[in-house]
Amino acid sequence: PMGGGGFWCYPHAPIDAAHAPSQCAPPADARDVQRTPSSPTAHLQAQSPTNASRVPANTNASTTPPRTSSTQTIATLRRLLGVRERAPYVPMPRGPVDRSLPGEEIAPGLRLIESRIAFAPPVVALPLAFAKRTDTADPHALMFFDTETTGLAGGTGTRAFMIGAADWFEGELRIRQLLTTTMAAEDAMLREFASWLAPHTVLASYNGRSYDSPLLKTRYRLARLPDPLHALDHVDLLHPTRRRYRGHWENCRLATVERELLKIVREDDLPGSQAPMAWLTYLRGGGSGLLRRVAAHNHQDVVTLARLLLRLVEAEAEAG
């Protein structure tokens, strides 16, 4: 680059900056480069007669492009990058939100939902041969349980926000469900569930030995509470069901077992995969409609476990 706006593209070929081709255009900061000598003699060379004679006569100050303001530069960069200004958030007006839940609050943030159905217990001890065991189980010692959690991956970041349990009590099947409506109510839920268990209790679940029980044990450990589950007998109904009915149906999910084996068809059932979203929506101030459906889903799960255990006992007896 030369002083006065002239640029050398080829030897001895001065070109006016105003008419220079695009490939010879000066860089964006060429003006600053021209004003800053690269060496102590650069200024003297620019003022020498030899260099001055090479500057075109018709070059004037108007050929220098105007400076671009920082605002214009930012606007140009945004346009090139496709960045758009985000519109301010305007909350949509909402009507009253239904946050009613069944049951009663037995501790801050903890609700107990209790119901009973006409389902008489067996009058004799139940043989556990279907689970490849030689002992029997007292029907009144059985505790069918299932949890609703914040995820299916497990680990210390997953917690149970609902525990459902069913047992035979006073000639009926009693269903009790613990539901936390705040994060701080977990300890109260764990203490209450532990009070339902006795040393002779026999837990019954569907994949609970691999998922529900380890998850609850982790939550008891993190809460620094005694673990009431580790010393209890546990009958997992998933594995006997797979051994007997694998290949008969498309899968051995509990909903499939209900439909194919027990002839139970759920209506308006909320899939278990949507349970975390329903609980988090309620915690964030949303409605309780989905959470009530989670409670109904959990209620049906523990009732199904009781019916499934009796059906497995019958199938084993029929097979002889």
Coordinates of C-alpha atoms in Angstrom, one line a residue:
P1 CA 0.0 0.0 0.0
M2 CA 1.1 3.6 -0.8
G3 CA 0.2 6.9 0.8
G4 CA -2.7 8.9 -0.5
G5 CA -5.0 6.0 -1.3
G6 CA -2.9 4.4 -4.2
F7 CA -2.2 0.6 -4.2
W8 CA 0.3 -1.4 -6.1
C9 CA -1.2 -4.5 -7.7
Y10 CA 1.6 -5.1 -10.2
P11 CA 5.1 -3.6 -10.4
H12 CA 5.0 0.0 -11.8
A13 CA 1.2 -0.1 -12.2
P14 CA -0.5 2.4 -9.8
I15 CA -4.2 1.9 -9.4
D16 CA -6.7 4.3 -7.9
A17 CA -8.4 2.8 -4.9
A18 CA -11.8 4.0 -6.1
H19 CA -11.5 2.0 -9.3
A20 CA -9.4 -0.9 -8.0
P21 CA -10.7 -4.4 -8.8
S22 CA -12.1 -6.4 -5.9
Q23 CA -9.1 -8.7 -5.7
C24 CA -6.9 -5.6 -5.1
A25 CA -9.2 -4.0 -2.5
P26 CA -7.4 -2.9 0.7
P27 CA -8.1 -4.8 3.9
A28 CA -10.7 -3.4 6.4
D29 CA -7.9 -1.8 8.5
A30 CA -5.7 -0.6 5.6
R31 CA -6.1 3.0 6.8
D32 CA -4.6 2.2 10.1
V33 CA -1.8 0.3 8.4
Q34 CA -0.9 3.2 6.2
R35 CA -0.7 5.6 9.2
T36 CA 1.6 3.3 11.1
P37 CA 5.1 3.1 9.6
S38 CA 6.4 -0.4 9.7
S39 CA 10.0 0.8 10.2
P40 CA 11.8 4.0 11.2
T41 CA 12.5 4.9 7.5
A42 CA 9.1 4.1 6.2
H43 CA 7.9 7.7 6.7
L44 CA 10.9 9.2 5.0
Q45 CA 10.4 6.8 2.0
A46 CA 6.7 7.8 1.7
Q47 CA 7.7 11.4 1.5
S48 CA 10.6 10.9 -1.0
P49 CA 10.2 12.4 -4.5
T50 CA 10.5 9.0 -6.1
N51 CA 7.5 7.7 -4.1
A52 CA 5.5 10.8 -4.4
S53 CA 5.8 10.7 -8.2
R54 CA 4.1 7.3 -8.2
V55 CA 0.9 8.6 -6.5
P56 CA -1.9 9.3 -9.0
A57 CA -2.7 13.0 -9.4
N58 CA -6.4 12.7 -9.2
T59 CA -6.4 10.9 -5.8
N60 CA -8.1 12.9 -3.1
A61 CA -9.5 12.3 0.4
S62 CA -12.9 11.3 -0.9
T63 CA -11.5 8.0 -2.2
T64 CA -11.0 6.7 1.4
P65 CA -14.0 4.6 2.5
P66 CA -15.8 6.0 5.6
R67 CA -15.3 4.5 8.9
T68 CA -18.0 1.9 10.0
S69 CA -19.5 2.4 13.4
S70 CA -19.5 -0.5 15.9
T71 CA -23.3 -0.6 15.8
Q72 CA -23.2 -1.1 12.0
T73 CA -20.5 -3.7 12.3
I74 CA -22.5 -5.7 14.8
A75 CA -25.6 -5.5 12.7
T76 CA -23.7 -6.7 9.7
L77 CA -22.2 -9.6 11.6
R78 CA -25.7 -10.6 12.9
R79 CA -27.0 -10.5 9.4
L80 CA -24.2 -12.7 8.1
L81 CA -24.5 -15.2 10.9
G82 CA -28.3 -15.3 10.7
V83 CA -28.7 -14.1 14.3
R84 CA -32.1 -12.6 15.1
E85 CA -33.1 -10.6 18.1
R86 CA -35.1 -12.7 20.5
A87 CA -38.6 -11.2 21.2
P88 CA -39.3 -10.5 24.8
Y89 CA -41.2 -13.3 26.7
V90 CA -44.8 -12.4 27.2
P91 CA -46.5 -15.0 29.5
M92 CA -49.8 -16.2 28.2
P93 CA -52.8 -15.5 30.5
R94 CA -54.0 -18.6 32.3
G95 CA -57.2 -19.4 34.1
P96 CA -57.3 -21.1 37.5
V97 CA -55.2 -24.3 37.7
D98 CA -56.6 -27.4 39.1
R99 CA -54.1 -28.7 41.7
S100 CA -56.4 -31.0 43.7
L101 CA -55.1 -34.4 44.6
P102 CA -56.7 -37.4 46.2
G103 CA -55.9 -38.6 49.7
E104 CA -54.9 -36.6 52.8
E105 CA -51.7 -34.8 53.7
I106 CA -50.1 -36.7 56.6
A107 CA -46.9 -34.7 56.6
P108 CA -45.7 -31.5 54.9
G109 CA -45.6 -32.3 51.2
L110 CA -46.6 -36.0 51.7
R111 CA -50.1 -37.4 50.8
L112 CA -51.5 -40.8 51.7
I113 CA -54.1 -42.2 49.3
E114 CA -55.9 -45.3 50.7
S115 CA -58.6 -47.4 49.3
R116 CA -59.9 -51.0 49.5
I117 CA -61.5 -53.4 47.0
A118 CA -63.5 -56.5 47.5
F119 CA -60.8 -59.1 47.0
A120 CA -60.8 -61.9 49.6
P121 CA -57.4 -63.4 50.5
P122 CA -56.6 -67.1 50.0
V123 CA -57.5 -69.2 53.0
V124 CA -54.3 -71.4 52.7
A125 CA -50.6 -70.7 52.4
L126 CA -49.5 -70.1 48.9
P127 CA -46.9 -72.5 47.5
L128 CA -44.0 -70.7 45.7
A129 CA -43.1 -73.5 43.3
F130 CA -43.8 -71.2 40.4
A131 CA -40.7 -69.2 41.5
K132 CA -38.7 -72.5 41.8
R133 CA -39.0 -72.4 45.6
T134 CA -40.1 -75.2 48.0
D135 CA -41.5 -73.0 50.7
T136 CA -44.9 -71.2 51.0
A137 CA -46.0 -67.6 51.7
D138 CA -48.7 -66.5 54.2
P139 CA -51.2 -64.3 52.2
H140 CA -51.4 -61.8 55.0
A141 CA -47.6 -61.4 55.0
L142 CA -47.4 -60.5 51.3
M143 CA -46.8 -56.8 50.4
F144 CA -47.2 -56.0 46.7
F145 CA -45.4 -52.8 45.9
D146 CA -44.5 -50.6 43.0
T147 CA -42.8 -47.2 42.6
E148 CA -43.2 -44.3 40.3
T149 CA -39.8 -42.6 39.8
T150 CA -38.2 -39.6 38.1
G151 CA -36.5 -41.8 35.5
L152 CA -35.7 -45.4 34.5
A153 CA -31.9 -45.1 34.4
G154 CA -31.5 -45.5 38.2
G155 CA -28.6 -44.2 40.1
T156 CA -28.4 -41.6 42.8
G157 CA -30.0 -38.9 40.7
T158 CA -33.3 -40.9 40.4
R159 CA -35.8 -40.7 43.2
A160 CA -39.2 -42.3 43.9
F161 CA -42.0 -39.7 44.2
M162 CA -44.7 -42.3 44.7
I163 CA -44.8 -45.7 46.5
G164 CA -47.8 -47.9 46.1
A165 CA -48.4 -51.0 48.2
A166 CA -51.2 -53.5 48.5
D167 CA -51.9 -56.2 51.1
W168 CA -54.7 -58.3 52.4
F169 CA -56.3 -56.6 55.5
E170 CA -59.6 -57.4 57.2
G171 CA -60.8 -59.6 54.4
E172 CA -60.1 -57.1 51.6
L173 CA -57.2 -55.9 49.5
R174 CA -56.0 -52.6 50.9
I175 CA -54.1 -50.2 48.6
R176 CA -52.0 -47.5 50.1
Q177 CA -50.1 -45.0 48.1
L178 CA -47.6 -42.4 49.3
L179 CA -47.2 -39.3 47.1
T180 CA -44.7 -36.5 47.6
T181 CA -45.7 -33.1 46.4
T182 CA -42.4 -31.4 47.4
M183 CA -38.8 -32.4 47.1
A184 CA -38.3 -32.1 50.9
A185 CA -41.0 -34.7 51.6
E186 CA -38.9 -37.7 50.6
D187 CA -37.6 -38.5 54.1
A188 CA -41.2 -38.5 55.5
M189 CA -42.3 -40.9 52.7
L190 CA -39.4 -43.3 53.4
R191 CA -40.1 -43.3 57.1
E192 CA -43.8 -44.0 56.5
F193 CA -43.2 -46.8 54.1
A194 CA -40.8 -48.4 56.5
S195 CA -43.5 -48.4 59.2
W196 CA -45.7 -50.6 56.9
L197 CA -43.0 -53.4 56.9
A198 CA -42.5 -56.1 59.5
P199 CA -39.7 -58.7 59.8
H200 CA -42.1 -61.4 58.4
T201 CA -43.2 -59.3 55.4
V202 CA -42.7 -60.9 52.0
L203 CA -42.3 -58.3 49.2
A204 CA -43.8 -59.1 45.8
S205 CA -43.1 -57.0 42.7
Y206 CA -42.7 -57.0 39.0
N207 CA -39.0 -56.5 38.2
G208 CA -38.7 -54.9 41.7
R209 CA -35.7 -57.0 42.7
S210 CA -33.7 -55.4 39.9
Y211 CA -35.1 -51.9 40.0
D212 CA -37.6 -50.8 42.7
S213 CA -35.9 -52.4 45.6
P214 CA -32.3 -51.2 44.8
L215 CA -33.6 -47.7 44.1
L216 CA -35.4 -47.5 47.5
K217 CA -32.3 -48.9 49.3
T218 CA -30.2 -46.1 47.7
R219 CA -32.7 -43.5 48.8
Y220 CA -32.7 -44.8 52.4
R221 CA -28.9 -44.8 52.4
L222 CA -28.7 -41.2 51.0
A223 CA -31.3 -40.1 53.6
R224 CA -29.1 -41.8 56.3
L225 CA -32.1 -43.9 57.4
P226 CA -32.1 -47.6 58.3
D227 CA -32.8 -49.8 55.3
P228 CA -35.9 -51.8 56.0
L229 CA -35.8 -53.9 52.8
H230 CA -32.5 -55.7 52.9
A231 CA -33.6 -58.4 55.4
L232 CA -37.0 -59.1 53.8
D233 CA -38.0 -62.0 51.5
H234 CA -38.7 -60.9 48.0
V235 CA -40.7 -62.7 45.2
D236 CA -40.2 -61.1 41.8
L237 CA -43.0 -62.1 39.5
L238 CA -41.3 -61.0 36.3
H239 CA -39.0 -64.1 36.0
P240 CA -41.6 -66.8 36.6
T241 CA -43.9 -65.0 34.1
R242 CA -41.1 -65.0 31.4
R243 CA -40.3 -68.6 32.0
R244 CA -43.9 -69.7 31.5
Y245 CA -45.2 -67.3 28.8
R246 CA -42.1 -66.3 26.8
G247 CA -43.0 -66.7 23.1
H248 CA -46.8 -66.7 23.7
W249 CA -47.0 -62.9 23.5
E250 CA -45.1 -60.1 21.9
N251 CA -43.5 -59.2 25.2
C252 CA -43.9 -59.8 28.9
R253 CA -44.6 -56.2 30.0
L254 CA -47.1 -55.9 32.8
A255 CA -49.7 -54.3 30.6
T256 CA -49.4 -57.2 28.2
V257 CA -49.8 -59.8 31.0
E258 CA -52.9 -58.0 32.1
R259 CA -54.5 -58.1 28.7
E260 CA -53.5 -61.6 27.7
L261 CA -53.5 -63.5 30.9
L262 CA -55.8 -61.7 33.3
K263 CA -58.1 -60.2 30.7
I264 CA -57.8 -56.7 32.1
V265 CA -58.0 -53.8 29.7
R266 CA -57.0 -50.4 31.1
E267 CA -58.9 -47.3 30.0
D268 CA -57.3 -43.9 29.7
D269 CA -54.1 -45.2 31.2
L270 CA -51.1 -42.9 31.4
P271 CA -47.9 -44.7 30.3
G272 CA -45.3 -45.0 33.0
S273 CA -42.8 -43.2 30.9
Q274 CA -44.9 -40.0 31.3
A275 CA -44.9 -40.2 35.1
P276 CA -41.8 -38.1 35.6
M277 CA -43.1 -35.3 33.4
A278 CA -46.5 -35.3 35.3
W279 CA -44.8 -35.0 38.7
L280 CA -42.3 -32.2 37.5
T281 CA -45.2 -30.3 35.9
Y282 CA -47.0 -30.3 39.2
L283 CA -43.9 -29.2 41.1
R284 CA -43.5 -26.3 38.7
G285 CA -47.0 -25.0 39.5
G286 CA -48.9 -26.9 36.8
G287 CA -52.2 -28.7 37.1
S288 CA -52.6 -32.1 38.8
G289 CA -54.6 -33.9 36.1
L290 CA -51.7 -36.0 34.8
L291 CA -50.5 -36.7 38.4
R292 CA -53.9 -38.1 39.3
R293 CA -53.6 -40.4 36.3
V294 CA -50.2 -41.5 37.6
A295 CA -51.8 -42.4 40.9
A296 CA -54.5 -44.4 39.1
H297 CA -51.8 -46.2 37.0
N298 CA -49.9 -47.1 40.2
H299 CA -53.1 -48.3 41.9
Q300 CA -53.8 -50.7 39.1
D301 CA -50.3 -52.0 39.0
V302 CA -50.3 -53.2 42.7
V303 CA -53.8 -54.8 42.3
T304 CA -52.5 -56.6 39.1
L305 CA -49.6 -58.0 41.1
A306 CA -51.9 -59.6 43.6
R307 CA -54.0 -61.2 40.8
L308 CA -50.9 -62.3 38.9
L309 CA -49.4 -64.1 41.9
L310 CA -52.6 -66.1 42.4
R311 CA -52.7 -66.9 38.6
L312 CA -49.1 -68.2 38.7
V313 CA -49.9 -70.4 41.7
E314 CA -52.9 -71.8 39.8
A315 CA -50.9 -72.4 36.6
E316 CA -48.2 -74.2 38.5
A317 CA -50.8 -76.4 40.2
E318 CA -52.5 -77.2 36.8
A319 CA -49.1 -78.1 35.2
G320 CA -48.7 -80.6 38.0

